Amino acid sequence: MNTTLNITYWSDFSCPYCYIGETRLKKAISNLGLTDSVTLTPKAFRLDPDAPLKSIGPTQERFAKKYRISYEQAGQQIEHIAELGRKEGLDFNYASTLFTNNMDAHRLIKMAQATNPSLVDTLQETLFAAYFSENKELADRKVLLDIANKVGLDSDEVNAMLDSDDYKELVRKEEQAAYQLGVRGVPFFLIGDEIVVAGAQTQEGFERALQQMVLKNSSNETGLCGPEGCRI
């Protein structure tokens, strides 16, 4: 494959299927040998833009209230989702996550995209792990500064950004762009600006979508040569 395949996707760091989906996508890319041919561009989508800056209570209780199910049913669903994550090799502690406002976490990604794009992928994974594995509050500035330092971002620059309103409007614009595409939940993947993969997709599903896009791109290339000659 000579051309670069662009994948844009909307996600939120408190969304378990986003973490699982992104992991499955990367496995699919690797399994097909496309690692050097694919660029990933994460976009912001907050599940709850009005969420508070401090944790609003145990996940199981919040889950039951949100989906209007019993406390026991909530526990069963949480464990089912956590097990899906563990099957992907993730340290998944969903039951003890601390849900907060994720605006600053998304702003941190936007800053990295603008100033240190090579760190974005690692930063994205580290933020997910901080929430689901280490159960950190992603609205906590110290947590974000520790993460920034861990991946190689300048802590002073990150602190200054968090003191400002930088990237807030960009986060909102990315969310608005998602709504205009008809997105009402995440994860939402747009492969090559043409193929949509939404929700809890399997690795095999991602592989089929990627193969479809690669085949389409190959058929659009000119000057290809094979055993019987070259075509234009």
Short mmCIF file of C-alpha atoms in Angstrom, two decimals:
data_model
loop_
_atom_site.label_atom_id
_atom_site.label_comp_id
_atom_site.label_asym_id
_atom_site.label_seq_id
_atom_site.Cartn_x
_atom_site.Cartn_y
_atom_site.Cartn_z
CA MET A 1 0.00 0.00 0.00
CA ASN A 2 1.66 3.22 -1.19
CA THR A 3 -0.83 5.76 0.12
CA THR A 4 -1.50 6.69 3.74
CA LEU A 5 -4.82 5.60 5.19
CA ASN A 6 -6.28 8.17 7.57
CA ILE A 7 -8.51 7.09 10.44
CA THR A 8 -10.30 9.77 12.43
CA TYR A 9 -12.14 8.71 15.53
CA TRP A 10 -14.17 10.34 18.30
CA SER A 11 -13.88 9.00 21.83
CA ASP A 12 -14.01 9.89 25.51
CA PHE A 13 -11.62 8.72 28.20
CA SER A 14 -14.44 7.55 30.47
CA CYS A 15 -15.94 5.36 27.73
CA PRO A 16 -14.94 1.69 28.19
CA TYR A 17 -15.82 0.74 24.63
CA CYS A 18 -13.59 3.55 23.36
CA TYR A 19 -10.59 2.08 25.18
CA ILE A 20 -11.48 -1.43 24.04
CA GLY A 21 -12.27 -0.29 20.50
CA GLU A 22 -9.05 1.66 20.09
CA THR A 23 -7.10 -1.37 21.33
CA ARG A 24 -8.85 -3.67 18.87
CA LEU A 25 -8.29 -1.21 16.02
CA LYS A 26 -4.56 -1.08 16.70
CA LYS A 27 -4.39 -4.87 16.83
CA ALA A 28 -6.19 -5.04 13.48
CA ILE A 29 -3.80 -2.52 11.95
CA SER A 30 -0.80 -4.48 13.22
CA ASN A 31 -2.23 -7.84 12.17
CA LEU A 32 -2.69 -6.60 8.60
CA GLY A 33 0.80 -5.13 8.46
CA LEU A 34 -0.51 -1.58 8.07
CA THR A 35 1.27 0.07 10.99
CA ASP A 36 3.43 2.27 8.73
CA SER A 37 0.55 3.05 6.36
CA VAL A 38 -2.09 4.30 8.80
CA THR A 39 -2.41 7.59 10.65
CA LEU A 40 -4.73 7.84 13.65
CA THR A 41 -6.35 11.14 14.56
CA PRO A 42 -8.31 11.19 17.83
CA LYS A 43 -11.11 13.74 18.20
CA ALA A 44 -12.82 14.89 21.37
CA PHE A 45 -16.31 13.80 22.39
CA ARG A 46 -17.32 14.25 26.03
CA LEU A 47 -20.02 11.87 27.17
CA ASP A 48 -21.10 14.44 29.76
CA PRO A 49 -19.94 18.02 29.11
CA ASP A 50 -21.58 19.08 32.39
CA ALA A 51 -19.85 16.50 34.58
CA PRO A 52 -18.34 17.92 37.80
CA LEU A 53 -14.64 18.33 38.50
CA LYS A 54 -14.78 15.83 41.37
CA SER A 55 -15.96 12.25 41.22
CA ILE A 56 -19.72 11.95 41.54
CA GLY A 57 -19.82 8.58 43.27
CA PRO A 58 -19.28 4.87 42.74
CA THR A 59 -19.51 3.66 39.16
CA GLN A 60 -22.03 0.94 39.95
CA GLU A 61 -24.45 3.38 41.57
CA ARG A 62 -24.05 5.91 38.77
CA PHE A 63 -24.49 3.17 36.15
CA ALA A 64 -27.73 1.94 37.72
CA LYS A 65 -29.16 5.45 37.86
CA LYS A 66 -28.12 6.39 34.33
CA TYR A 67 -29.57 3.28 32.68
CA ARG A 68 -32.48 2.85 35.11
CA ILE A 69 -31.54 -0.67 36.12
CA SER A 70 -31.04 -2.34 39.49
CA TYR A 71 -27.81 -2.06 41.43
CA GLU A 72 -27.20 -5.78 40.89
CA GLN A 73 -27.82 -5.53 37.13
CA ALA A 74 -25.43 -2.59 36.97
CA GLY A 75 -22.75 -4.65 38.69
CA GLN A 76 -23.21 -7.50 36.23
CA GLN A 77 -22.98 -5.22 33.20
CA ILE A 78 -19.91 -3.45 34.57
CA GLU A 79 -18.15 -6.78 35.14
CA HIS A 80 -19.11 -7.96 31.63
CA ILE A 81 -17.56 -4.84 30.09
CA ALA A 82 -14.48 -5.14 32.29
CA GLU A 83 -14.00 -8.73 31.18
CA LEU A 84 -14.10 -7.62 27.53
CA GLY A 85 -11.26 -5.25 28.33
CA ARG A 86 -9.25 -7.92 30.11
CA LYS A 87 -9.60 -10.21 27.10
CA GLU A 88 -7.82 -7.51 25.10
CA GLY A 89 -4.94 -7.59 27.58
CA LEU A 90 -6.00 -4.42 29.39
CA ASP A 91 -5.83 -3.95 33.16
CA PHE A 92 -9.50 -3.05 33.40
CA ASN A 93 -10.91 -1.90 36.75
CA TYR A 94 -14.18 -0.40 35.56
CA ALA A 95 -16.09 -0.85 38.82
CA SER A 96 -13.79 1.53 40.69
CA THR A 97 -13.42 4.26 38.07
CA LEU A 98 -13.85 7.88 39.20
CA PHE A 99 -16.00 9.72 36.67
CA THR A 100 -15.31 13.45 36.30
CA ASN A 101 -15.30 16.19 33.67
CA ASN A 102 -12.86 15.32 30.89
CA MET A 103 -12.47 18.72 29.22
CA ASP A 104 -8.89 19.19 30.44
CA ALA A 105 -7.87 15.67 29.41
CA HIS A 106 -9.13 16.37 25.89
CA ARG A 107 -7.37 19.74 25.92
CA LEU A 108 -4.14 17.94 26.78
CA ILE A 109 -4.54 15.78 23.67
CA LYS A 110 -5.22 18.87 21.54
CA MET A 111 -2.08 20.52 22.90
CA ALA A 112 0.01 17.45 22.09
CA GLN A 113 -1.43 17.31 18.58
CA ALA A 114 -0.41 20.93 18.06
CA THR A 115 3.03 20.83 19.67
CA ASN A 116 4.24 17.21 19.98
CA PRO A 117 2.26 15.03 17.54
CA SER A 118 4.61 12.07 17.98
CA LEU A 119 3.46 11.79 21.62
CA VAL A 120 -0.28 11.76 20.93
CA ASP A 121 -0.71 8.00 20.65
CA THR A 122 1.19 7.31 23.87
CA LEU A 123 -0.65 10.11 25.66
CA GLN A 124 -4.02 8.76 24.52
CA GLU A 125 -3.20 5.30 25.86
CA THR A 126 -1.81 6.70 29.11
CA LEU A 127 -4.96 8.72 29.78
CA PHE A 128 -7.16 5.67 29.20
CA ALA A 129 -4.96 3.56 31.49
CA ALA A 130 -4.99 6.25 34.18
CA TYR A 131 -8.79 6.15 34.24
CA PHE A 132 -9.55 2.45 33.79
CA SER A 133 -6.47 0.79 35.29
CA GLU A 134 -5.26 3.22 37.95
CA ASN A 135 -8.68 4.81 38.60
CA LYS A 136 -7.39 8.38 38.55
CA GLU A 137 -9.61 11.46 38.35
CA LEU A 138 -8.85 13.00 34.95
CA ALA A 139 -10.09 16.40 36.09
CA ASP A 140 -7.33 16.50 38.72
CA ARG A 141 -4.55 18.80 37.54
CA LYS A 142 -1.84 16.90 39.40
CA VAL A 143 -2.91 13.71 37.63
CA LEU A 144 -2.72 15.42 34.24
CA LEU A 145 0.66 16.97 35.00
CA ASP A 146 2.02 13.60 36.11
CA ILE A 147 0.75 12.03 32.89
CA ALA A 148 2.19 14.84 30.80
CA ASN A 149 5.57 14.43 32.44
CA LYS A 150 5.42 10.65 32.04
CA VAL A 151 4.94 10.81 28.26
CA GLY A 152 7.48 13.59 27.71
CA LEU A 153 5.45 16.80 27.58
CA ASP A 154 6.78 19.92 29.28
CA SER A 155 4.99 20.18 32.63
CA ASP A 156 5.34 23.97 32.82
CA GLU A 157 3.82 24.38 29.37
CA VAL A 158 0.99 22.02 30.25
CA ASN A 159 0.34 23.87 33.52
CA ALA A 160 0.19 27.18 31.64
CA MET A 161 -2.23 25.69 29.14
CA LEU A 162 -4.48 24.41 31.92
CA ASP A 163 -4.46 27.90 33.48
CA SER A 164 -5.78 29.28 30.20
CA ASP A 165 -8.78 28.58 27.97
CA ASP A 166 -6.57 27.19 25.21
CA TYR A 167 -8.11 24.39 23.13
CA LYS A 168 -11.51 24.55 24.84
CA GLU A 169 -13.14 25.91 21.71
CA LEU A 170 -11.38 23.28 19.60
CA VAL A 171 -12.79 20.52 21.81
CA ARG A 172 -16.28 21.95 21.36
CA LYS A 173 -15.80 22.27 17.59
CA GLU A 174 -14.75 18.64 17.32
CA GLU A 175 -17.82 17.60 19.27
CA GLN A 176 -20.00 19.73 17.00
CA ALA A 177 -18.40 18.16 13.92
CA ALA A 178 -19.31 14.76 15.33
CA TYR A 179 -22.93 15.80 15.86
CA GLN A 180 -23.07 17.05 12.28
CA LEU A 181 -21.98 13.59 11.14
CA GLY A 182 -24.84 12.11 13.11
CA VAL A 183 -22.70 10.84 15.97
CA ARG A 184 -24.69 10.39 19.16
CA GLY A 185 -22.32 8.07 20.97
CA VAL A 186 -18.76 6.87 20.95
CA PRO A 187 -16.53 5.28 19.83
CA PHE A 188 -17.06 6.42 16.26
CA PHE A 189 -14.39 5.65 13.66
CA LEU A 190 -14.18 7.17 10.19
CA ILE A 191 -11.81 5.18 7.99
CA GLY A 192 -10.53 7.04 4.96
CA ASP A 193 -13.39 9.56 5.24
CA GLU A 194 -15.70 6.88 3.81
CA ILE A 195 -16.17 3.81 5.99
CA VAL A 196 -17.90 4.25 9.34
CA VAL A 197 -17.31 1.86 12.21
CA ALA A 198 -19.39 2.72 15.25
CA GLY A 199 -19.76 1.20 18.68
CA ALA A 200 -18.25 -1.96 20.12
CA GLN A 201 -16.62 -3.44 17.02
CA THR A 202 -14.54 -6.62 17.05
CA GLN A 203 -10.96 -6.83 15.83
CA GLU A 204 -12.21 -8.90 12.90
CA GLY A 205 -14.74 -6.21 12.05
CA PHE A 206 -11.99 -3.60 11.99
CA GLU A 207 -9.87 -5.84 9.78
CA ARG A 208 -12.70 -6.22 7.25
CA ALA A 209 -13.22 -2.46 7.15
CA LEU A 210 -9.49 -1.81 6.73
CA GLN A 211 -9.17 -4.41 3.98
CA GLN A 212 -12.13 -2.86 2.18
CA MET A 213 -10.51 0.56 2.29
CA VAL A 214 -7.09 -0.75 1.24
CA LEU A 215 -8.66 -2.54 -1.73
CA LYS A 216 -10.49 0.61 -2.76
CA ASN A 217 -7.34 2.70 -2.51
CA SER A 218 -5.39 0.15 -4.52
CA SER A 219 -7.97 0.16 -7.30
CA ASN A 220 -7.69 3.95 -7.50
CA GLU A 221 -3.92 3.97 -7.92
CA THR A 222 -2.55 4.49 -11.43
CA GLY A 223 0.55 3.15 -13.09
CA LEU A 224 0.37 -0.18 -11.26
CA CYS A 225 2.52 -2.95 -12.70
CA GLY A 226 1.95 -6.68 -12.46
CA PRO A 227 3.02 -9.88 -14.18
CA GLU A 228 1.13 -8.92 -17.33
CA GLY A 229 2.43 -5.37 -17.57
CA CYS A 230 1.49 -1.93 -16.31
CA ARG A 231 -1.84 -0.16 -16.43
CA ILE A 232 -2.78 3.48 -16.30
#
